[in-house]
Amino acid sequence: MANQNNDSILDFRDICTKQKIVIHEGLLWKYLDTPYSIPPLSQYNPETCKISYTIKEYSIQGKLLNKDYKNIRKIQLKHDKKSSFGLHLCLNQMGNKEVAVFEVNPNLRKSIIQLETENECQDIPIIQFIESKYRNILDQPQIWIIEVHDIEEMEDNEKLTLEERQQRVKQLKPQAGQLFKEKKFQEAIQVYKTLYAKIGQIPKALKNKMTQEQKTFFQIELSRVFSNQAICYLQLQDYTKAIETSKQAMNEWDQNFKAYFIYAKAHFERGQTSEALEYFQQIIKKFPNEDVTEVQLYLQKCKQIKTTKSEQELYKKIFERLQDKDEDDIQREQKEKFEKVEKNRQTEKILISAKNGQSINHEEIQKLQ
């Protein structure tokens, strides 16, 4: 989240001096112009939109209470009742790409019972986001910092025409590309999943009416949706999903050069050098008209790793042979030393016998020589 360097503890003393507006009398307020606030890029209609957001819940002392604050949630305020009523009130006050700070009275949750009685808020359950170890401070005020990541206009996918689907592609692709440039890979993946709903889930009756040109357009665009997701997963170092989605892209359109490259690169990053080497070689053969400079660089890396491993195996075998040879030499030297000592001992014995006047066996003397 913008402007935040410490996710665990924040100093809210400055925030509490800022001007705030009442959202729900005595229960919920929105602070204005805090160090953590970012103004909206545009407004949206909560009745017709699905909102992607993250929420950080802090104690009034500045302690972060929810460990899953990085998880992007989606909610449609008109229909989605799987969230707390206070969150609905907050999101109703926000615009697209806005980051806002709220003060929450602990009685807000308790007030739901009264609201349900008054038929203002039917059947909305209370869901706590915070970790169980902090439940003991639920009776204290909280600070919520909410960020709106994306707004998706709700529409009946079954009723979209082919022309409307093509228009959605033109609208959503630049959004995803911009998120990727900003290194917001998770958010980009969500946009690509929205794109998949528009062009990858076309009703059969509509498919049957497609011209060949339209079939080609949606086939290629769907392949690109998958390969662009794969790039995001690659950046997130989720190599398994990068391989899965790039494979889907290849299956949709066999000429997706990017998909083949990501597929090979993900195997390389996962340490599967032999497989990656094979895939990089296939790419060069399959796409002779593409710029394969980067592919060749990875191909050389694979070969170097493979050569290094081969050399290591060769050196290991040579070393083992040298060890064996050294042991043979040691045994040979020991045998030669023993034989030399034995010859000297036998020679000395013969000389002593001759000195004592005993006869000498000349054949034995010749053997010792």
mmCIF file of C-alpha atoms in Angstrom:
data_model
loop_
_atom_site.group_PDB
_atom_site.id
_atom_site.type_symbol
_atom_site.label_atom_id
_atom_site.label_comp_id
_atom_site.label_asym_id
_atom_site.label_seq_id
_atom_site.Cartn_x
_atom_site.Cartn_y
_atom_site.Cartn_z
ATOM 1 C CA MET A 1 0.000 0.000 0.000
ATOM 2 C CA ALA A 2 1.263 3.460 -0.849
ATOM 3 C CA ASN A 3 3.290 5.549 1.598
ATOM 4 C CA GLN A 4 3.605 2.770 4.150
ATOM 5 C CA ASN A 5 7.009 1.473 5.143
ATOM 6 C CA ASN A 6 5.994 -0.461 8.240
ATOM 7 C CA ASP A 7 3.165 -2.966 8.016
ATOM 8 C CA SER A 8 3.245 -3.894 11.697
ATOM 9 C CA ILE A 9 3.120 -0.626 13.646
ATOM 10 C CA LEU A 10 1.992 2.823 12.504
ATOM 11 C CA ASP A 11 1.874 6.109 14.387
ATOM 12 C CA PHE A 12 -1.703 7.392 14.188
ATOM 13 C CA ARG A 13 -1.190 10.483 16.359
ATOM 14 C CA ASP A 14 -0.934 12.698 13.287
ATOM 15 C CA ILE A 15 -3.964 11.045 11.648
ATOM 16 C CA CYS A 16 -6.155 11.681 14.670
ATOM 17 C CA THR A 17 -5.601 15.431 14.299
ATOM 18 C CA LYS A 18 -6.920 15.435 10.724
ATOM 19 C CA GLN A 19 -10.402 16.485 9.733
ATOM 20 C CA LYS A 20 -12.898 13.624 9.473
ATOM 21 C CA ILE A 21 -16.396 13.246 8.126
ATOM 22 C CA VAL A 22 -19.197 11.207 9.650
ATOM 23 C CA ILE A 23 -20.245 8.137 7.680
ATOM 24 C CA HIS A 24 -22.428 6.611 10.384
ATOM 25 C CA GLU A 25 -23.226 8.752 13.422
ATOM 26 C CA GLY A 26 -21.087 7.722 16.414
ATOM 27 C CA LEU A 27 -19.833 4.559 14.665
ATOM 28 C CA LEU A 28 -17.775 5.281 11.548
ATOM 29 C CA TRP A 29 -15.706 8.225 10.294
ATOM 30 C CA LYS A 30 -13.505 8.892 7.258
ATOM 31 C CA TYR A 31 -10.316 10.925 7.733
ATOM 32 C CA LEU A 32 -9.364 13.460 5.068
ATOM 33 C CA ASP A 33 -5.884 14.163 3.653
ATOM 34 C CA THR A 34 -3.883 11.770 5.821
ATOM 35 C CA PRO A 35 -0.303 10.688 4.940
ATOM 36 C CA TYR A 36 -1.804 7.386 3.759
ATOM 37 C CA SER A 37 -4.650 8.800 1.667
ATOM 38 C CA ILE A 38 -4.673 8.720 -2.140
ATOM 39 C CA PRO A 39 -7.525 10.472 -3.965
ATOM 40 C CA PRO A 40 -9.708 8.482 -6.396
ATOM 41 C CA LEU A 41 -9.037 8.477 -10.118
ATOM 42 C CA SER A 42 -12.741 8.179 -10.859
ATOM 43 C CA GLN A 43 -16.076 7.449 -9.230
ATOM 44 C CA TYR A 44 -18.192 4.326 -9.662
ATOM 45 C CA ASN A 45 -21.736 3.149 -9.060
ATOM 46 C CA PRO A 46 -21.693 0.622 -6.167
ATOM 47 C CA GLU A 47 -24.984 -0.795 -7.432
ATOM 48 C CA THR A 48 -23.510 -2.006 -10.712
ATOM 49 C CA CYS A 49 -19.841 -2.656 -9.895
ATOM 50 C CA LYS A 50 -17.712 -5.391 -8.413
ATOM 51 C CA ILE A 51 -14.942 -3.863 -6.293
ATOM 52 C CA SER A 52 -11.467 -5.344 -5.751
ATOM 53 C CA TYR A 53 -9.917 -4.089 -2.516
ATOM 54 C CA THR A 54 -7.492 -4.799 0.321
ATOM 55 C CA ILE A 55 -8.054 -3.864 3.948
ATOM 56 C CA LYS A 56 -5.610 -3.310 6.799
ATOM 57 C CA GLU A 57 -7.076 -3.249 10.294
ATOM 58 C CA TYR A 58 -5.101 -1.571 13.062
ATOM 59 C CA SER A 59 -5.648 -1.062 16.739
ATOM 60 C CA ILE A 60 -5.863 2.582 17.753
ATOM 61 C CA GLN A 61 -2.294 2.170 19.056
ATOM 62 C CA GLY A 62 -1.127 1.365 15.511
ATOM 63 C CA LYS A 63 -0.717 -2.432 15.730
ATOM 64 C CA LEU A 64 -1.557 -4.340 12.536
ATOM 65 C CA LEU A 65 -4.291 -6.864 13.349
ATOM 66 C CA ASN A 66 -4.915 -8.853 10.174
ATOM 67 C CA LYS A 67 -2.154 -11.033 8.699
ATOM 68 C CA ASP A 68 -3.882 -11.517 5.325
ATOM 69 C CA TYR A 69 -4.027 -7.818 4.454
ATOM 70 C CA LYS A 70 -2.267 -8.440 1.101
ATOM 71 C CA ASN A 71 -5.096 -10.652 -0.155
ATOM 72 C CA ILE A 72 -7.203 -8.876 -2.738
ATOM 73 C CA ARG A 73 -10.895 -9.448 -2.088
ATOM 74 C CA LYS A 74 -13.801 -8.808 -4.419
ATOM 75 C CA ILE A 75 -17.245 -7.656 -3.427
ATOM 76 C CA GLN A 76 -20.410 -6.491 -5.142
ATOM 77 C CA LEU A 77 -22.092 -4.258 -2.611
ATOM 78 C CA LYS A 78 -25.603 -4.752 -3.923
ATOM 79 C CA HIS A 79 -25.579 -8.548 -3.700
ATOM 80 C CA ASP A 80 -22.512 -9.725 -1.777
ATOM 81 C CA LYS A 81 -23.404 -10.222 1.881
ATOM 82 C CA LYS A 82 -20.275 -12.107 2.899
ATOM 83 C CA SER A 83 -18.655 -9.156 4.590
ATOM 84 C CA SER A 84 -19.136 -6.799 7.514
ATOM 85 C CA PHE A 85 -21.626 -3.971 7.270
ATOM 86 C CA GLY A 86 -18.959 -1.393 8.157
ATOM 87 C CA LEU A 87 -16.938 -2.382 5.100
ATOM 88 C CA HIS A 88 -19.972 -1.799 2.879
ATOM 89 C CA LEU A 89 -20.326 1.679 4.315
ATOM 90 C CA CYS A 90 -16.626 2.443 3.730
ATOM 91 C CA LEU A 91 -16.540 1.226 0.133
ATOM 92 C CA ASN A 92 -19.699 3.184 -0.652
ATOM 93 C CA GLN A 93 -17.705 6.320 0.222
ATOM 94 C CA MET A 94 -14.702 5.531 -2.010
ATOM 95 C CA GLY A 95 -13.728 5.870 -5.672
ATOM 96 C CA ASN A 96 -11.571 3.848 -8.038
ATOM 97 C CA LYS A 97 -7.854 3.558 -7.032
ATOM 98 C CA GLU A 98 -8.521 5.444 -3.804
ATOM 99 C CA VAL A 99 -6.741 4.738 -0.507
ATOM 100 C CA ALA A 100 -8.734 5.936 2.498
ATOM 101 C CA VAL A 101 -8.423 5.873 6.293
ATOM 102 C CA PHE A 102 -11.387 5.203 8.581
ATOM 103 C CA GLU A 103 -11.954 5.226 12.321
ATOM 104 C CA VAL A 104 -14.271 2.435 13.464
ATOM 105 C CA ASN A 105 -16.182 2.372 16.731
ATOM 106 C CA PRO A 106 -16.299 -1.211 18.121
ATOM 107 C CA ASN A 107 -20.044 -0.744 18.604
ATOM 108 C CA LEU A 108 -20.436 -0.660 14.803
ATOM 109 C CA ARG A 109 -20.612 -4.453 14.716
ATOM 110 C CA LYS A 110 -22.990 -4.549 17.646
ATOM 111 C CA SER A 111 -25.263 -2.045 15.890
ATOM 112 C CA ILE A 112 -26.021 -4.576 13.142
ATOM 113 C CA ILE A 113 -28.582 -6.280 15.350
ATOM 114 C CA GLN A 114 -30.454 -3.024 15.674
ATOM 115 C CA LEU A 115 -30.161 -2.309 11.953
ATOM 116 C CA GLU A 116 -31.523 -5.728 11.037
ATOM 117 C CA THR A 117 -34.461 -5.089 13.359
ATOM 118 C CA GLU A 118 -35.155 -1.890 11.502
ATOM 119 C CA ASN A 119 -34.940 -3.780 8.156
ATOM 120 C CA GLU A 120 -32.115 -1.524 7.014
ATOM 121 C CA CYS A 121 -29.592 -4.305 6.643
ATOM 122 C CA GLN A 122 -31.080 -7.785 6.190
ATOM 123 C CA ASP A 123 -29.076 -11.001 6.689
ATOM 124 C CA ILE A 124 -25.588 -9.520 6.639
ATOM 125 C CA PRO A 125 -23.318 -11.708 8.789
ATOM 126 C CA ILE A 126 -20.488 -10.321 10.888
ATOM 127 C CA ILE A 127 -17.149 -11.612 9.612
ATOM 128 C CA GLN A 128 -14.009 -10.718 11.524
ATOM 129 C CA PHE A 129 -10.865 -10.231 9.445
ATOM 130 C CA ILE A 130 -8.527 -9.914 12.395
ATOM 131 C CA GLU A 131 -6.436 -12.692 13.923
ATOM 132 C CA SER A 132 -7.899 -14.556 16.897
ATOM 133 C CA LYS A 133 -5.054 -13.538 19.210
ATOM 134 C CA TYR A 134 -6.263 -9.925 18.984
ATOM 135 C CA ARG A 135 -9.924 -10.638 19.789
ATOM 136 C CA ASN A 136 -9.372 -9.311 23.296
ATOM 137 C CA ILE A 137 -9.168 -5.737 21.944
ATOM 138 C CA LEU A 138 -12.353 -5.838 19.884
ATOM 139 C CA ASP A 139 -13.948 -3.451 22.332
ATOM 140 C CA GLN A 140 -11.386 -0.767 21.392
ATOM 141 C CA PRO A 141 -11.588 1.630 18.414
ATOM 142 C CA GLN A 142 -9.874 0.551 15.199
ATOM 143 C CA ILE A 143 -8.275 2.251 12.200
ATOM 144 C CA TRP A 144 -9.030 0.764 8.779
ATOM 145 C CA ILE A 145 -6.897 1.592 5.742
ATOM 146 C CA ILE A 146 -8.682 0.425 2.604
ATOM 147 C CA GLU A 147 -7.339 0.478 -0.950
ATOM 148 C CA VAL A 148 -9.545 0.046 -4.006
ATOM 149 C CA HIS A 149 -7.556 -1.780 -6.669
ATOM 150 C CA ASP A 150 -10.000 -2.197 -9.495
ATOM 151 C CA ILE A 151 -13.608 -1.644 -10.479
ATOM 152 C CA GLU A 152 -15.378 -4.156 -12.685
ATOM 153 C CA GLU A 153 -18.692 -3.221 -14.223
ATOM 154 C CA MET A 154 -21.077 -6.128 -13.649
ATOM 155 C CA GLU A 155 -22.767 -7.376 -16.763
ATOM 156 C CA ASP A 156 -24.491 -10.525 -17.906
ATOM 157 C CA ASN A 157 -21.783 -12.447 -19.733
ATOM 158 C CA GLU A 158 -24.364 -14.573 -21.514
ATOM 159 C CA LYS A 159 -25.940 -11.497 -23.100
ATOM 160 C CA LEU A 160 -22.747 -9.838 -24.381
ATOM 161 C CA THR A 161 -22.505 -9.699 -28.163
ATOM 162 C CA LEU A 162 -19.288 -10.550 -30.018
ATOM 163 C CA GLU A 163 -18.759 -6.873 -30.784
ATOM 164 C CA GLU A 164 -19.157 -5.977 -27.089
ATOM 165 C CA ARG A 165 -16.634 -8.666 -26.159
ATOM 166 C CA GLN A 166 -14.140 -7.283 -28.662
ATOM 167 C CA GLN A 167 -14.656 -3.853 -27.130
ATOM 168 C CA ARG A 168 -13.952 -5.239 -23.614
ATOM 169 C CA VAL A 169 -10.647 -6.625 -24.894
ATOM 170 C CA LYS A 170 -9.632 -3.185 -26.171
ATOM 171 C CA GLN A 171 -10.610 -1.600 -22.838
ATOM 172 C CA LEU A 172 -9.067 -4.100 -20.424
ATOM 173 C CA LYS A 173 -5.758 -4.950 -22.132
ATOM 174 C CA PRO A 174 -4.221 -1.470 -21.587
ATOM 175 C CA GLN A 175 -5.310 -1.585 -17.911
ATOM 176 C CA ALA A 176 -3.543 -4.897 -17.372
ATOM 177 C CA GLY A 177 -0.467 -3.663 -19.236
ATOM 178 C CA GLN A 178 -0.246 -0.559 -17.039
ATOM 179 C CA LEU A 179 -0.573 -2.642 -13.864
ATOM 180 C CA PHE A 180 2.258 -4.862 -15.104
ATOM 181 C CA LYS A 181 4.472 -1.802 -15.699
ATOM 182 C CA GLU A 182 3.735 -0.718 -12.139
ATOM 183 C CA LYS A 183 4.763 -4.227 -10.967
ATOM 184 C CA LYS A 184 1.274 -4.862 -9.604
ATOM 185 C CA PHE A 185 1.312 -8.409 -10.890
ATOM 186 C CA GLN A 186 -1.534 -9.800 -8.766
ATOM 187 C CA GLU A 187 -3.826 -6.990 -9.861
ATOM 188 C CA ALA A 188 -2.852 -7.551 -13.502
ATOM 189 C CA ILE A 189 -3.702 -11.246 -13.151
ATOM 190 C CA GLN A 190 -7.176 -10.299 -11.901
ATOM 191 C CA VAL A 191 -7.753 -8.141 -14.996
ATOM 192 C CA TYR A 192 -6.627 -10.998 -17.251
ATOM 193 C CA LYS A 193 -9.073 -13.309 -15.467
ATOM 194 C CA THR A 194 -11.827 -10.781 -16.197
ATOM 195 C CA LEU A 195 -10.727 -10.796 -19.828
ATOM 196 C CA TYR A 196 -10.948 -14.584 -19.860
ATOM 197 C CA ALA A 197 -14.590 -14.340 -18.753
ATOM 198 C CA LYS A 198 -15.328 -12.120 -21.748
ATOM 199 C CA ILE A 199 -13.519 -14.033 -24.486
ATOM 200 C CA GLY A 200 -12.930 -17.506 -23.088
ATOM 201 C CA GLN A 201 -16.452 -18.244 -21.932
ATOM 202 C CA ILE A 202 -18.462 -17.429 -25.051
ATOM 203 C CA PRO A 203 -21.814 -19.272 -25.153
ATOM 204 C CA LYS A 204 -22.002 -22.099 -27.695
ATOM 205 C CA ALA A 205 -24.911 -20.499 -29.568
ATOM 206 C CA LEU A 206 -22.830 -17.374 -30.092
ATOM 207 C CA LYS A 207 -19.743 -19.355 -31.150
ATOM 208 C CA ASN A 208 -21.772 -21.007 -33.895
ATOM 209 C CA LYS A 209 -22.484 -17.586 -35.403
ATOM 210 C CA MET A 210 -18.842 -16.530 -35.545
ATOM 211 C CA THR A 211 -17.107 -15.680 -38.789
ATOM 212 C CA GLN A 212 -13.664 -17.192 -39.359
ATOM 213 C CA GLU A 213 -12.139 -13.791 -38.717
ATOM 214 C CA GLN A 214 -13.881 -13.552 -35.341
ATOM 215 C CA LYS A 215 -12.838 -17.091 -34.394
ATOM 216 C CA THR A 216 -9.218 -16.222 -35.170
ATOM 217 C CA PHE A 217 -9.436 -12.960 -33.202
ATOM 218 C CA PHE A 218 -10.797 -14.572 -30.027
ATOM 219 C CA GLN A 219 -8.459 -17.556 -30.302
ATOM 220 C CA ILE A 220 -5.375 -15.344 -30.517
ATOM 221 C CA GLU A 221 -6.563 -12.948 -27.811
ATOM 222 C CA LEU A 222 -7.366 -15.818 -25.439
ATOM 223 C CA SER A 223 -3.889 -17.245 -26.005
ATOM 224 C CA ARG A 224 -2.408 -13.838 -25.175
ATOM 225 C CA VAL A 225 -4.502 -13.604 -22.029
ATOM 226 C CA PHE A 226 -2.958 -16.873 -20.822
ATOM 227 C CA SER A 227 0.613 -15.959 -21.837
ATOM 228 C CA ASN A 228 0.329 -12.531 -20.171
ATOM 229 C CA GLN A 229 -0.874 -14.204 -16.989
ATOM 230 C CA ALA A 230 2.111 -16.543 -17.267
ATOM 231 C CA ILE A 231 4.493 -13.562 -17.375
ATOM 232 C CA CYS A 232 2.932 -12.218 -14.179
ATOM 233 C CA TYR A 233 3.323 -15.596 -12.461
ATOM 234 C CA LEU A 234 6.939 -15.685 -13.657
ATOM 235 C CA GLN A 235 7.558 -12.308 -12.002
ATOM 236 C CA LEU A 236 5.951 -13.618 -8.812
ATOM 237 C CA GLN A 237 8.268 -16.690 -9.022
ATOM 238 C CA ASP A 238 5.259 -18.985 -9.163
ATOM 239 C CA TYR A 239 6.857 -21.198 -11.806
ATOM 240 C CA THR A 240 4.258 -23.962 -11.612
ATOM 241 C CA LYS A 241 1.421 -21.597 -12.584
ATOM 242 C CA ALA A 242 3.647 -19.931 -15.177
ATOM 243 C CA ILE A 243 4.141 -23.313 -16.830
ATOM 244 C CA GLU A 244 0.426 -24.170 -16.609
ATOM 245 C CA THR A 245 -0.836 -20.891 -18.090
ATOM 246 C CA SER A 246 1.828 -20.705 -20.825
ATOM 247 C CA LYS A 247 0.873 -24.271 -21.800
ATOM 248 C CA GLN A 248 -2.775 -23.167 -22.065
ATOM 249 C CA ALA A 249 -1.662 -20.286 -24.283
ATOM 250 C CA MET A 250 0.259 -22.677 -26.565
ATOM 251 C CA ASN A 251 -2.764 -24.975 -26.814
ATOM 252 C CA GLU A 252 -5.029 -22.093 -27.833
ATOM 253 C CA TRP A 253 -2.658 -20.710 -30.468
ATOM 254 C CA ASP A 254 0.358 -22.661 -31.623
ATOM 255 C CA GLN A 255 2.125 -19.550 -32.961
ATOM 256 C CA ASN A 256 2.326 -17.702 -29.623
ATOM 257 C CA PHE A 257 6.091 -17.154 -29.465
ATOM 258 C CA LYS A 258 5.864 -15.492 -26.066
ATOM 259 C CA ALA A 259 4.070 -18.501 -24.565
ATOM 260 C CA TYR A 260 6.774 -20.906 -25.752
ATOM 261 C CA PHE A 261 9.518 -18.675 -24.360
ATOM 262 C CA ILE A 262 7.842 -18.329 -20.942
ATOM 263 C CA TYR A 263 7.258 -22.088 -20.833
ATOM 264 C CA ALA A 264 10.961 -22.762 -21.403
ATOM 265 C CA LYS A 265 12.119 -19.970 -19.104
ATOM 266 C CA ALA A 266 9.904 -21.189 -16.226
ATOM 267 C CA HIS A 267 11.484 -24.641 -16.509
ATOM 268 C CA PHE A 268 14.934 -23.016 -16.479
ATOM 269 C CA GLU A 269 14.130 -20.932 -13.377
ATOM 270 C CA ARG A 270 12.794 -24.063 -11.679
ATOM 271 C CA GLY A 271 16.172 -25.727 -12.209
ATOM 272 C CA GLN A 272 14.999 -28.141 -14.924
ATOM 273 C CA THR A 273 17.945 -27.344 -17.208
ATOM 274 C CA SER A 274 17.719 -30.357 -19.536
ATOM 275 C CA GLU A 275 14.021 -29.716 -20.261
ATOM 276 C CA ALA A 276 14.628 -25.973 -20.717
ATOM 277 C CA LEU A 277 17.517 -26.661 -23.126
ATOM 278 C CA GLU A 278 15.248 -28.845 -25.239
ATOM 279 C CA TYR A 279 12.442 -26.249 -25.281
ATOM 280 C CA PHE A 280 14.780 -23.350 -26.180
ATOM 281 C CA GLN A 281 16.156 -25.397 -29.088
ATOM 282 C CA GLN A 282 12.604 -26.109 -30.277
ATOM 283 C CA ILE A 283 11.761 -22.382 -30.187
ATOM 284 C CA ILE A 284 14.672 -21.468 -32.476
ATOM 285 C CA LYS A 285 13.568 -24.110 -34.983
ATOM 286 C CA LYS A 286 9.841 -23.268 -34.731
ATOM 287 C CA PHE A 287 10.167 -19.471 -35.001
ATOM 288 C CA PRO A 288 12.907 -18.730 -37.573
ATOM 289 C CA ASN A 289 11.493 -15.257 -38.284
ATOM 290 C CA GLU A 290 11.328 -14.106 -34.652
ATOM 291 C CA ASP A 291 14.037 -12.233 -32.771
ATOM 292 C CA VAL A 292 15.498 -15.101 -30.719
ATOM 293 C CA THR A 293 18.391 -13.150 -29.164
ATOM 294 C CA GLU A 294 17.138 -13.677 -25.629
ATOM 295 C CA VAL A 295 16.315 -17.311 -26.375
ATOM 296 C CA GLN A 296 19.909 -17.884 -27.506
ATOM 297 C CA LEU A 297 21.224 -16.295 -24.316
ATOM 298 C CA TYR A 298 19.223 -18.749 -22.236
ATOM 299 C CA LEU A 299 20.273 -21.557 -24.552
ATOM 300 C CA GLN A 300 23.926 -20.744 -23.827
ATOM 301 C CA LYS A 301 23.212 -20.639 -20.088
ATOM 302 C CA CYS A 302 21.648 -24.108 -20.284
ATOM 303 C CA LYS A 303 24.611 -25.466 -22.237
ATOM 304 C CA GLN A 304 27.079 -23.957 -19.773
ATOM 305 C CA ILE A 305 25.265 -25.514 -16.839
ATOM 306 C CA LYS A 306 25.104 -28.848 -18.643
ATOM 307 C CA THR A 307 28.821 -28.640 -19.589
ATOM 308 C CA THR A 308 29.742 -27.750 -16.018
ATOM 309 C CA LYS A 309 27.824 -30.738 -14.723
ATOM 310 C CA SER A 310 29.468 -33.026 -17.320
ATOM 311 C CA GLU A 311 32.904 -31.711 -16.372
ATOM 312 C CA GLN A 312 32.151 -32.275 -12.707
ATOM 313 C CA GLU A 313 31.169 -35.876 -13.443
ATOM 314 C CA LEU A 314 34.334 -36.367 -15.527
ATOM 315 C CA TYR A 315 36.582 -34.876 -12.857
ATOM 316 C CA LYS A 316 34.907 -37.036 -10.269
ATOM 317 C CA LYS A 317 35.667 -40.181 -12.276
ATOM 318 C CA ILE A 318 39.279 -39.083 -12.898
ATOM 319 C CA PHE A 319 39.758 -38.356 -9.217
ATOM 320 C CA GLU A 320 38.343 -41.732 -8.322
ATOM 321 C CA ARG A 321 40.795 -43.360 -10.749
ATOM 322 C CA LEU A 322 43.671 -41.370 -9.305
ATOM 323 C CA GLN A 323 42.668 -42.522 -5.855
ATOM 324 C CA ASP A 324 42.642 -46.118 -7.083
ATOM 325 C CA LYS A 325 46.040 -45.611 -8.737
ATOM 326 C CA ASP A 326 47.499 -44.101 -5.593
ATOM 327 C CA GLU A 327 46.370 -47.101 -3.570
ATOM 328 C CA ASP A 328 47.987 -49.479 -6.095
ATOM 329 C CA ASP A 329 51.220 -47.511 -5.936
ATOM 330 C CA ILE A 330 51.208 -47.656 -2.160
ATOM 331 C CA GLN A 331 50.712 -51.412 -2.208
ATOM 332 C CA ARG A 332 53.472 -51.801 -4.817
ATOM 333 C CA GLU A 333 55.912 -49.710 -2.779
ATOM 334 C CA GLN A 334 55.096 -51.654 0.349
ATOM 335 C CA LYS A 335 55.691 -54.952 -1.512
ATOM 336 C CA GLU A 336 59.004 -53.724 -2.915
ATOM 337 C CA LYS A 337 60.139 -52.593 0.540
ATOM 338 C CA PHE A 338 59.187 -55.952 2.036
ATOM 339 C CA GLU A 339 61.033 -57.858 -0.684
ATOM 340 C CA LYS A 340 64.128 -55.688 -0.219
ATOM 341 C CA VAL A 341 64.126 -56.237 3.530
ATOM 342 C CA GLU A 342 63.645 -59.968 3.018
ATOM 343 C CA LYS A 343 66.565 -60.148 0.542
ATOM 344 C CA ASN A 344 68.834 -58.320 2.966
ATOM 345 C CA ARG A 345 67.799 -60.650 5.750
ATOM 346 C CA GLN A 346 68.512 -63.755 3.629
ATOM 347 C CA THR A 347 71.884 -62.371 2.458
ATOM 348 C CA GLU A 348 72.921 -61.642 6.029
ATOM 349 C CA LYS A 349 71.944 -65.169 7.059
ATOM 350 C CA ILE A 350 74.115 -66.728 4.300
ATOM 351 C CA LEU A 351 77.088 -64.549 5.208
ATOM 352 C CA ILE A 352 76.832 -65.570 8.857
ATOM 353 C CA SER A 353 76.703 -69.249 7.842
ATOM 354 C CA ALA A 354 79.831 -68.833 5.681
ATOM 355 C CA LYS A 355 81.637 -67.098 8.518
ATOM 356 C CA ASN A 356 80.913 -70.050 10.776
ATOM 357 C CA GLY A 357 82.480 -72.426 8.235
ATOM 358 C CA GLN A 358 79.236 -73.737 6.787
ATOM 359 C CA SER A 359 78.903 -74.458 3.046
ATOM 360 C CA ILE A 360 77.231 -71.768 0.802
ATOM 361 C CA ASN A 361 74.343 -72.480 -1.589
ATOM 362 C CA HIS A 362 75.374 -70.538 -4.716
ATOM 363 C CA GLU A 363 71.914 -70.917 -6.312
ATOM 364 C CA GLU A 364 70.334 -69.021 -3.414
ATOM 365 C CA ILE A 365 72.934 -66.282 -3.723
ATOM 366 C CA GLN A 366 72.089 -65.882 -7.441
ATOM 367 C CA LYS A 367 68.345 -65.581 -6.595
ATOM 368 C CA LEU A 368 69.030 -62.840 -4.063
ATOM 369 C CA GLN A 369 71.014 -60.915 -6.673
#
